[in-house]
PDB file of C-alpha atoms and ligand atoms in Angstrom:
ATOM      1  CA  UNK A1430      41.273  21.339  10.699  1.00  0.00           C
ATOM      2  CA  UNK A1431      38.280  22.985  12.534  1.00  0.00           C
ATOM      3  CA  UNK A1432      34.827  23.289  11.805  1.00  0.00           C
ATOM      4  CA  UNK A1433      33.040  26.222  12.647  1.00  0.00           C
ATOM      5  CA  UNK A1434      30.859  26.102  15.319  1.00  0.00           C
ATOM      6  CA  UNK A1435      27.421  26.047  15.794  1.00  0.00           C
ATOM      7  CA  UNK A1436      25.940  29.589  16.725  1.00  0.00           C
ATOM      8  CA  UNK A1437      22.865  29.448  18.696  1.00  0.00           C
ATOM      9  CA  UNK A1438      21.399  33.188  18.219  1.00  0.00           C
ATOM     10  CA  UNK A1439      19.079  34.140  20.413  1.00  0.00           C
ATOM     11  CA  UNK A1440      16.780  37.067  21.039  1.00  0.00           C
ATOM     12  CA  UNK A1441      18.541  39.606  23.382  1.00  0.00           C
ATOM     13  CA  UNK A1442      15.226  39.549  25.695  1.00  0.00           C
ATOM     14  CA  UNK A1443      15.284  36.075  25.952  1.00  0.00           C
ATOM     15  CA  UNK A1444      19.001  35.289  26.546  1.00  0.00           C
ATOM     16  CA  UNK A1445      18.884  35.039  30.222  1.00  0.00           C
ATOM     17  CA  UNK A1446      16.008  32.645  30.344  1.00  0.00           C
ATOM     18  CA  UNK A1447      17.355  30.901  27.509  1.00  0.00           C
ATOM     19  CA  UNK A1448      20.900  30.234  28.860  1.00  0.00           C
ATOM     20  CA  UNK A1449      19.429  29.647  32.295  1.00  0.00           C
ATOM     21  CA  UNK A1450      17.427  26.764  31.303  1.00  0.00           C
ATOM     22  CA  UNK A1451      19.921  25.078  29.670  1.00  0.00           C
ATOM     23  CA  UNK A1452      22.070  25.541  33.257  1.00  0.00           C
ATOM     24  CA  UNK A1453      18.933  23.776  34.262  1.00  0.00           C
ATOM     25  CA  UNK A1454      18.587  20.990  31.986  1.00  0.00           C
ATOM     26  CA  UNK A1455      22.816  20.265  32.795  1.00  0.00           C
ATOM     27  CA  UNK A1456      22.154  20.272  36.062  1.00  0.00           C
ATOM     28  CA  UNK A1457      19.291  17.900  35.849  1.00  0.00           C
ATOM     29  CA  UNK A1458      21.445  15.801  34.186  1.00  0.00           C
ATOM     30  CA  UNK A1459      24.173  15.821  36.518  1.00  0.00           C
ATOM     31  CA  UNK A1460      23.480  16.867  39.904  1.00  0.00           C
ATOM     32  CA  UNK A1461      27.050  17.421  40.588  1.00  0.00           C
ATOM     33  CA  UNK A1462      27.654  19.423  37.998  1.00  0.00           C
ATOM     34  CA  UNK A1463      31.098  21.325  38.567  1.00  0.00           C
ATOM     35  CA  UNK A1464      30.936  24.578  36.671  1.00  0.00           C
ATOM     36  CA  UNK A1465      33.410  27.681  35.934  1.00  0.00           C
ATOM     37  CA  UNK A1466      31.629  30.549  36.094  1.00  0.00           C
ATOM     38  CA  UNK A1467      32.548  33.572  35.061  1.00  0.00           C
ATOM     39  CA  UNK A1468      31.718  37.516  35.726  1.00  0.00           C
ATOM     40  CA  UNK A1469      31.443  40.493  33.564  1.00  0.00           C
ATOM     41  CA  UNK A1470      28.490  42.119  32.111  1.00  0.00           C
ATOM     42  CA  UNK A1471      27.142  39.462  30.046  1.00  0.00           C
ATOM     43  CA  UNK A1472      26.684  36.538  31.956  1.00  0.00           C
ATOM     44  CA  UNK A1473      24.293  38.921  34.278  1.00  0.00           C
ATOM     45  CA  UNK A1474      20.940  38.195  32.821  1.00  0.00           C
ATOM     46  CA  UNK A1475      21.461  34.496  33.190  1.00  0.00           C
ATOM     47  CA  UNK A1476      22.251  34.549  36.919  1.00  0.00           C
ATOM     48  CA  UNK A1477      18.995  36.783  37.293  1.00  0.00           C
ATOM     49  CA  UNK A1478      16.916  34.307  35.437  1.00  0.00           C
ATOM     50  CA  UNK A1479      18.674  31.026  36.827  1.00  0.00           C
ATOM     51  CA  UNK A1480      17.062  31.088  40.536  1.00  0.00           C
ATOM     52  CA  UNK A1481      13.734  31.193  38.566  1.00  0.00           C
ATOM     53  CA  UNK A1482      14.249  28.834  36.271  1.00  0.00           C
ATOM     54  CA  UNK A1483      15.109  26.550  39.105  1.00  0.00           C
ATOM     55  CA  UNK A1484      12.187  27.185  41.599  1.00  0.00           C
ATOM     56  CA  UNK A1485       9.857  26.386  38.883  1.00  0.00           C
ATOM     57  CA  UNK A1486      11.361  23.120  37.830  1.00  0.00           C
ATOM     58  CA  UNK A1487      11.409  22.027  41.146  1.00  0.00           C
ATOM     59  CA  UNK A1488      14.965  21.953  40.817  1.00  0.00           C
ATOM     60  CA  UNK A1489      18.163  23.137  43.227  1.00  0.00           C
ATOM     61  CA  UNK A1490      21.668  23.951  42.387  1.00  0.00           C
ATOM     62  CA  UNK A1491      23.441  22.795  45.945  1.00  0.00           C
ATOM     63  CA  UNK A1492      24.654  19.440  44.476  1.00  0.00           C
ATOM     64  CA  UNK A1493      26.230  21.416  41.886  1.00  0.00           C
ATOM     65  CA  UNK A1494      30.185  22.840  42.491  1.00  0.00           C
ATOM     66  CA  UNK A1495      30.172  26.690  40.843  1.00  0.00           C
ATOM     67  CA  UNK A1496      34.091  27.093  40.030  1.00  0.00           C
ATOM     68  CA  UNK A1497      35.219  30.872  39.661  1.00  0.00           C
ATOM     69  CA  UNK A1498      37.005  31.422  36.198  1.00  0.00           C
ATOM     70  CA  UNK A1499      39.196  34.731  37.492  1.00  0.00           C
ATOM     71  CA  UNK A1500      39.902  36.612  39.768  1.00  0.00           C
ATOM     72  CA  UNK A1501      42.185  40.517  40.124  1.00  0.00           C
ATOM     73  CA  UNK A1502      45.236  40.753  42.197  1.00  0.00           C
ATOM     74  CA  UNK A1503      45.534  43.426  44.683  1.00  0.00           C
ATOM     75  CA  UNK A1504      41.783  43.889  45.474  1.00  0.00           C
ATOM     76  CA  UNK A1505      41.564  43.227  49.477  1.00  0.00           C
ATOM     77  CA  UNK A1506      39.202  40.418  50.659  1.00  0.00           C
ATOM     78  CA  UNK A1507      35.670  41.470  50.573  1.00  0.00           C
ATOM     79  CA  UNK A1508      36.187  44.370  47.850  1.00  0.00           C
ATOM     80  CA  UNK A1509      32.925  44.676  45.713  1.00  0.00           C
ATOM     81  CA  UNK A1510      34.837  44.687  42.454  1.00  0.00           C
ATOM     82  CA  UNK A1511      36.788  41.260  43.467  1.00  0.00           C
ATOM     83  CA  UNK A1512      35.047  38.522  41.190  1.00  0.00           C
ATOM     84  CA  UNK A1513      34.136  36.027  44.223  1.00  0.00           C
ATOM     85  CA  UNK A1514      32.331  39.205  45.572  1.00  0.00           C
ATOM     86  CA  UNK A1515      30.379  39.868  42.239  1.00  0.00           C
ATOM     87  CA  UNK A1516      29.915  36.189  41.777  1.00  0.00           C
ATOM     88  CA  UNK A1517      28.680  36.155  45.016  1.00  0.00           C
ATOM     89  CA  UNK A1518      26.209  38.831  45.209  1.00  0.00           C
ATOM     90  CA  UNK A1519      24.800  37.891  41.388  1.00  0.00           C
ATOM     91  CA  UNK A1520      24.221  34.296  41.720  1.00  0.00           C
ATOM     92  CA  UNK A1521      24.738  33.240  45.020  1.00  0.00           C
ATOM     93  CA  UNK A1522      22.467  35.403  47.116  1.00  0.00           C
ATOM     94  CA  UNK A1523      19.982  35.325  44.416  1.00  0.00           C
ATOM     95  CA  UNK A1524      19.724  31.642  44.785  1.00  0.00           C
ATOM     96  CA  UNK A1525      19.430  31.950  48.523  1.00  0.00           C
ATOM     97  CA  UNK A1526      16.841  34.634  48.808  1.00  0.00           C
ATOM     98  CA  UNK A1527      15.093  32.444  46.204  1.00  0.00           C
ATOM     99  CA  UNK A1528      15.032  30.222  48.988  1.00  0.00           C
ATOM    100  CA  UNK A1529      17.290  27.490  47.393  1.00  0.00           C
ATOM    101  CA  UNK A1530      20.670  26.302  48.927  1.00  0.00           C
ATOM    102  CA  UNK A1531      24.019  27.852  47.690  1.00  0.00           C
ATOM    103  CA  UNK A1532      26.243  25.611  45.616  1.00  0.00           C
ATOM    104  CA  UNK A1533      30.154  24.898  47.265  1.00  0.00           C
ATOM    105  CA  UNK A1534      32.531  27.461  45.835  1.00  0.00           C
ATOM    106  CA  UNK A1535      35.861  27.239  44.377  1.00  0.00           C
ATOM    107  CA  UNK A1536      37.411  30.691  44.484  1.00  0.00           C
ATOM    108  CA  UNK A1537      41.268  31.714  43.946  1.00  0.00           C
ATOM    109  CA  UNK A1538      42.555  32.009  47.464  1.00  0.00           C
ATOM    110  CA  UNK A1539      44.840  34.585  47.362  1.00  0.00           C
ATOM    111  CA  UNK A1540      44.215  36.161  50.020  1.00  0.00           C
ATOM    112  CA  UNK A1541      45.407  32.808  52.269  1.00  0.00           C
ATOM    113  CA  UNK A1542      48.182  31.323  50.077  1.00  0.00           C
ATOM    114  CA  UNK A1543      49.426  33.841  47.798  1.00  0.00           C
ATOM    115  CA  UNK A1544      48.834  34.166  44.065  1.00  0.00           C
ATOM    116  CA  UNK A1545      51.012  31.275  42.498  1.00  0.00           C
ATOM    117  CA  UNK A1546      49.751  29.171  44.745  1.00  0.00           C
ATOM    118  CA  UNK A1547      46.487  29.909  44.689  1.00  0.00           C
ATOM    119  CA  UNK A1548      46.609  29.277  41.078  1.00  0.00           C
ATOM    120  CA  UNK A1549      48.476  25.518  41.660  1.00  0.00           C
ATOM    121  CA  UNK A1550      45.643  24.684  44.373  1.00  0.00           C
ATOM    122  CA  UNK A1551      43.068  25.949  42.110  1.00  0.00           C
ATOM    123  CA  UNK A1552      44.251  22.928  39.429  1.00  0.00           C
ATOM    124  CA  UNK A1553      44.103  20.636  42.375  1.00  0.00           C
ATOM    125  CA  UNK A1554      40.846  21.272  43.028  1.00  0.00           C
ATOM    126  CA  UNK A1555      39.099  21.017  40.536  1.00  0.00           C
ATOM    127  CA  UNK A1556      41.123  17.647  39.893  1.00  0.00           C
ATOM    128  CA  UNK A1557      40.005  16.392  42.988  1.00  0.00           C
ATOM    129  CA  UNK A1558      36.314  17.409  41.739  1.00  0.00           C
ATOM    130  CA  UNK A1559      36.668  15.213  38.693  1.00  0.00           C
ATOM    131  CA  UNK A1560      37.475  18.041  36.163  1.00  0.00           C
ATOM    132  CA  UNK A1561      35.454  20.537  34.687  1.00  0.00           C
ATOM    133  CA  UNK A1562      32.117  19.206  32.871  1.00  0.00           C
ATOM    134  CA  UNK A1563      30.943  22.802  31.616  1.00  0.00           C
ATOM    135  CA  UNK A1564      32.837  26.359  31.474  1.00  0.00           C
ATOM    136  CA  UNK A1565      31.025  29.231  30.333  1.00  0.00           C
ATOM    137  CA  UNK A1566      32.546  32.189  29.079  1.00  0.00           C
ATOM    138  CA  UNK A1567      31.864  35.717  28.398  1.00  0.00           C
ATOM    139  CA  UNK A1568      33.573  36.726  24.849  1.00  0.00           C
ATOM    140  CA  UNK A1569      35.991  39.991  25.634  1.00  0.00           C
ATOM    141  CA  UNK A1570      35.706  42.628  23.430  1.00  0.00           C
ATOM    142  CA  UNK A1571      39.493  41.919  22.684  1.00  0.00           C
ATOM    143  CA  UNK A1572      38.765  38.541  22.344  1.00  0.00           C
ATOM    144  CA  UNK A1573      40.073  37.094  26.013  1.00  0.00           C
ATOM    145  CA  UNK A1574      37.929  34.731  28.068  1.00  0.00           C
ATOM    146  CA  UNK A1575      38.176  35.275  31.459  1.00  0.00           C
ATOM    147  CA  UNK A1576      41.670  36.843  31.763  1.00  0.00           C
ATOM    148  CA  UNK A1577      43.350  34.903  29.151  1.00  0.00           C
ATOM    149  CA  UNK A1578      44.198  37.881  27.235  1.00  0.00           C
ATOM    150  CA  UNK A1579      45.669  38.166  23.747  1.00  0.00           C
ATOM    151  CA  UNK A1580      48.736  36.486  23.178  1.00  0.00           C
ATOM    152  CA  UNK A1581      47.663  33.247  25.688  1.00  0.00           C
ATOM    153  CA  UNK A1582      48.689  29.829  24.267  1.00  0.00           C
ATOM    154  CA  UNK A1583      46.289  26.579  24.057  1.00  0.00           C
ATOM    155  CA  UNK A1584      48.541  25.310  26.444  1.00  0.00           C
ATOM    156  CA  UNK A1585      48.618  27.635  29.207  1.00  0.00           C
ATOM    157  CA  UNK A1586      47.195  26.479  32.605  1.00  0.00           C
ATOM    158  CA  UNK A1587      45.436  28.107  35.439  1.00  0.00           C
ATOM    159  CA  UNK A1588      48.247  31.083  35.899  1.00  0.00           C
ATOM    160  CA  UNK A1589      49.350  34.813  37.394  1.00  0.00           C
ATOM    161  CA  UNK A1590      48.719  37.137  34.209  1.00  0.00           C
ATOM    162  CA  UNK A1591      49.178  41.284  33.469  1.00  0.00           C
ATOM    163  CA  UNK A1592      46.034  42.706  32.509  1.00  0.00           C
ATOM    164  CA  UNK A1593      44.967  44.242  29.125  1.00  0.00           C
ATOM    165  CA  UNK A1594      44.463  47.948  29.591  1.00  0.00           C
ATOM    166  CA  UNK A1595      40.500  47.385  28.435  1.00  0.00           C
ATOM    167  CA  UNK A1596      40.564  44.306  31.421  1.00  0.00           C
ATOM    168  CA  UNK A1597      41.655  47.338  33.894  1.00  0.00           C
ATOM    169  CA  UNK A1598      39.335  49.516  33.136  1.00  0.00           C
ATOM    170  CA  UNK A1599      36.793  47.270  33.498  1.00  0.00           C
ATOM    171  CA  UNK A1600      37.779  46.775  36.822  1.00  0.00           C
ATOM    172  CA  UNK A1601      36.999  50.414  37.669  1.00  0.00           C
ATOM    173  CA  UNK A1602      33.801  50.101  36.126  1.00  0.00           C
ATOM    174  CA  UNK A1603      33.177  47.608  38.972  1.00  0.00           C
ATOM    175  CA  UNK A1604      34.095  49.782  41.741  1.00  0.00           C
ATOM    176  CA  UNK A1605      38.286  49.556  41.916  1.00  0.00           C
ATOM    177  CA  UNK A1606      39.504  52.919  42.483  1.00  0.00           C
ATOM    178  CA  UNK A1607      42.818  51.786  41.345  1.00  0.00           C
ATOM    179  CA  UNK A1608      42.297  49.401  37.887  1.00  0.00           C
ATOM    180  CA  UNK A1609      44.295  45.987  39.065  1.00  0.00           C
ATOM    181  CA  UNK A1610      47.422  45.283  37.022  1.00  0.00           C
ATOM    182  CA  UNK A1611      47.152  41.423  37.163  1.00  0.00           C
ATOM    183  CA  UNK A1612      44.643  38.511  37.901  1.00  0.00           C
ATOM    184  CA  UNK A1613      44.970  35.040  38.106  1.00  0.00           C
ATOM    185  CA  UNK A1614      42.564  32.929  35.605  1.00  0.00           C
ATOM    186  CA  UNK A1615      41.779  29.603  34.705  1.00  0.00           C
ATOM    187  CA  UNK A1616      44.028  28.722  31.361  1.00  0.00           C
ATOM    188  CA  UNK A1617      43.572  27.858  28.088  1.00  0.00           C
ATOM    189  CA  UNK A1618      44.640  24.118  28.702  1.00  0.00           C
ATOM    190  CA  UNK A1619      42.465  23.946  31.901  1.00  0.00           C
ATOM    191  CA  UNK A1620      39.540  25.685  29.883  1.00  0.00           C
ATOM    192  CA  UNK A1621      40.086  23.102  27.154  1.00  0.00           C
ATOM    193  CA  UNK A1622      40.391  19.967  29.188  1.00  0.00           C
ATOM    194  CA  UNK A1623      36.082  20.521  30.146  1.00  0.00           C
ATOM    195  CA  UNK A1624      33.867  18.006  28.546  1.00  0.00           C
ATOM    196  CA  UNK A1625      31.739  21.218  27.349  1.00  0.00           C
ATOM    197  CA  UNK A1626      32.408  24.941  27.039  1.00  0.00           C
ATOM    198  CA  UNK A1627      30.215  27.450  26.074  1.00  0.00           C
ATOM    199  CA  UNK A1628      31.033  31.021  25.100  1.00  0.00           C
ATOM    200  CA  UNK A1629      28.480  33.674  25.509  1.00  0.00           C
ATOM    201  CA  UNK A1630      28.202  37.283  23.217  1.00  0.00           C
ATOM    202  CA  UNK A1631      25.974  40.103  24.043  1.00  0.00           C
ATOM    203  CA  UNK A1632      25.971  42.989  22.776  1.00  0.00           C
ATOM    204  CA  UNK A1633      26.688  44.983  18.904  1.00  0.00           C
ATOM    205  CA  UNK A1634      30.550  45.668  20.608  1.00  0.00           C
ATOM    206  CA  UNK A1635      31.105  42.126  20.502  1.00  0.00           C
ATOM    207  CA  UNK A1636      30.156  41.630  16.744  1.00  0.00           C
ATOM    208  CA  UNK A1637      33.201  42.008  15.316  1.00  0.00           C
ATOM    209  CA  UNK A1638      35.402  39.895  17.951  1.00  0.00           C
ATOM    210  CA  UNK A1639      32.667  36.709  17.666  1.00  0.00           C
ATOM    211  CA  UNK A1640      33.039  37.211  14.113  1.00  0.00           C
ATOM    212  CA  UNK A1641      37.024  36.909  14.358  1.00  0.00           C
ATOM    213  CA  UNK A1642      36.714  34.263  16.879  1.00  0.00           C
ATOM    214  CA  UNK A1643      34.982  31.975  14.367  1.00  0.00           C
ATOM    215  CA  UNK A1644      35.937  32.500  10.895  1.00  0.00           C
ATOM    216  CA  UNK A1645      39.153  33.661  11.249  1.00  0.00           C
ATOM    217  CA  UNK A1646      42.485  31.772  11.833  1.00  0.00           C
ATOM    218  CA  UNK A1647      43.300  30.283  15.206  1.00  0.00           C
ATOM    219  CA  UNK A1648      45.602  32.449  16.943  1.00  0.00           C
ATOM    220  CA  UNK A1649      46.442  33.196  20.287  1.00  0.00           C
ATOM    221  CA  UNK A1650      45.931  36.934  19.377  1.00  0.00           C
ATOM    222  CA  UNK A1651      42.413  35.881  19.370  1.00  0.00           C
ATOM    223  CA  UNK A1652      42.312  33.824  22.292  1.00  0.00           C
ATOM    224  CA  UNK A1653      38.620  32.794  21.911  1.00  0.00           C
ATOM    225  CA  UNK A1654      39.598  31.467  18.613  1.00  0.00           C
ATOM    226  CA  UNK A1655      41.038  28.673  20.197  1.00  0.00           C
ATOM    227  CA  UNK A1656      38.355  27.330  21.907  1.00  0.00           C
ATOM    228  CA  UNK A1657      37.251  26.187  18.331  1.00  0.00           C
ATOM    229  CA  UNK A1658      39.427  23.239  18.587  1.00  0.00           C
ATOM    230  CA  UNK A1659      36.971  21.796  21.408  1.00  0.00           C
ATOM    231  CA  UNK A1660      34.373  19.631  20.279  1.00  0.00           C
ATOM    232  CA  UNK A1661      31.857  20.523  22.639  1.00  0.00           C
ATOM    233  CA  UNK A1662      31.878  24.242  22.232  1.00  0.00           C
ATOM    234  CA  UNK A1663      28.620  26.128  22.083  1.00  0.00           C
ATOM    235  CA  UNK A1664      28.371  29.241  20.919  1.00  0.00           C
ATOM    236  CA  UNK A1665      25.849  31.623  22.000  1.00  0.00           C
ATOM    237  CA  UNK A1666      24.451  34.602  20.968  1.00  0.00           C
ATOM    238  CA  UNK A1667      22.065  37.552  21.374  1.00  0.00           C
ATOM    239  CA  UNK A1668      21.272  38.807  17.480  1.00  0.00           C
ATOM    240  CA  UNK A1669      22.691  42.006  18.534  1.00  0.00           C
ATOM    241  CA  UNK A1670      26.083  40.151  18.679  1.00  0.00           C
ATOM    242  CA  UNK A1671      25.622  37.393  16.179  1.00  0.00           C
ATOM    243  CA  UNK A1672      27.803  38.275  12.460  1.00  0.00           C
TER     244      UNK A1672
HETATM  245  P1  PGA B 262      31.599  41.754  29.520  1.00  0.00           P
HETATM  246  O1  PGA B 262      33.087  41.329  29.267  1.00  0.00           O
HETATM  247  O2  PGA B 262      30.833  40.525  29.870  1.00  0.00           O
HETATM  248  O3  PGA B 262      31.647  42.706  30.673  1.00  0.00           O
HETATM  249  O4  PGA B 262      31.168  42.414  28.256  1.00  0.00           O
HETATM  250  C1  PGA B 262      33.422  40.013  29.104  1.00  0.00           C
HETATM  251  C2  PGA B 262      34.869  39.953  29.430  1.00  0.00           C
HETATM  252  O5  PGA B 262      35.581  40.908  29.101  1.00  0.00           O
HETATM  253  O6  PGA B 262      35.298  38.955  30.019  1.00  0.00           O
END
């Protein structure tokens, strides 16, 4: 039995500010906050705001550990599209040119170990970091967070996976001149096992799939559905997204 969750709907002007104080107020509360992150379009207005929203509470984020959610396969090291790289340029620099420290960051190293193992060490770490307090998410348009696409189980852990065709082309959008084929992401289970998660819709193309995600029936065709069986989830929403 689930309940539905809570949808906090906020105005789409606002939504970066909004979410970025509430990064703010977790931080506050726990200095060494460790974090998932994730990329995509809709997180961007909060990593704009967040730098901000920190210099004027006084506050810093370098205590924190930011964790990367996913991450393509076959992008080279340093390509703009790569997630660390966007990441990178959208909340990372921007704290640093707001003249605040940059956080540690746990990225997929694939480049040094290879995929699978990249995956295995990613577990490890953030085990040895005490676990994940808070993941956010970005709501797919098929319903995947981070690269858990449809058809992902509840209990499927930090893994290698193929890429929806929508996932690819998003990729190109970013600057791949070849869409990637696979990733590696954070799993279900691992997203699961965080004390808090909180999944993030912008946008009237993501109406439909928040609406799926929580009214209709669990299913791993729906991956986003599943989060619903955490009892810290957060759902948020600009009221061009909310049902
Ligand atoms: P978007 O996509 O933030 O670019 O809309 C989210 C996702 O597909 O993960």
């Amino acid at each position: 039995m689930t309940t539905r969750p809570l949808v906090e709907v906020v105005p789409a002007a606002a939504f970066g500010e909004h979410v970025a104080g509430l990064l703010a107020d977790r931080l506050a509360a726990r200095p060494g906050l460790v974090v998932a992150l994730p990329t995509g379009s809709t997180p961007l207005s909060v990593y704009e705001a967040l730098p901000g929203v920190l210099r004027r509470r006084g506050m810093d984020a370098a205590t924190a550990t930011v964790v990367l959610l996913d991450e393509y396969l076959g992008l080279s090291a340093g390509h703009r599209a790569r997630c660390d790289e966007v990441l990178g340029r959208a909340l990372l620099d921007g704290l640093e040119a707001a003249g605040l420290r940059r956080p540690p960051f746990l990225a997929f190293e694939v480049d040094e170990v290879g995929a699978e193992a990249a995956c295995a060490r990613m577990e490890a770490a953030i085990d040895a970091a005490g676990g994940l307090d808070l993941v956010v998410l970005g709501l797919g348009a098929n319903g995947h967070v981070g690269m858990n696409e449809p058809g992902s189980a509840a209990d499927a852990r930090t893994r290698v996976v193929e890429l929806a065709p929508s996932t690819r082309d998003a990729a190109v959008g970013y600057g791949a001149t070849e869409p990637p084929t696979h990733g590696v992401t954070l799993g279900m289970a691992t997203i699961l096992a965080a004390r808090e998660i909180w999944l993030l819709a912008t946008g009237a193309r993501k109406c439909a799939i928040l609406s799926a995600t929580l009214d209709d029936p669990l299913t791993p065709d729906v991956p986003a559905s599943l989060l619903r069986r955490h009892p810290g989830l957060r759902v948020i929403a600009d009221d061009a997204a909310a049902p």
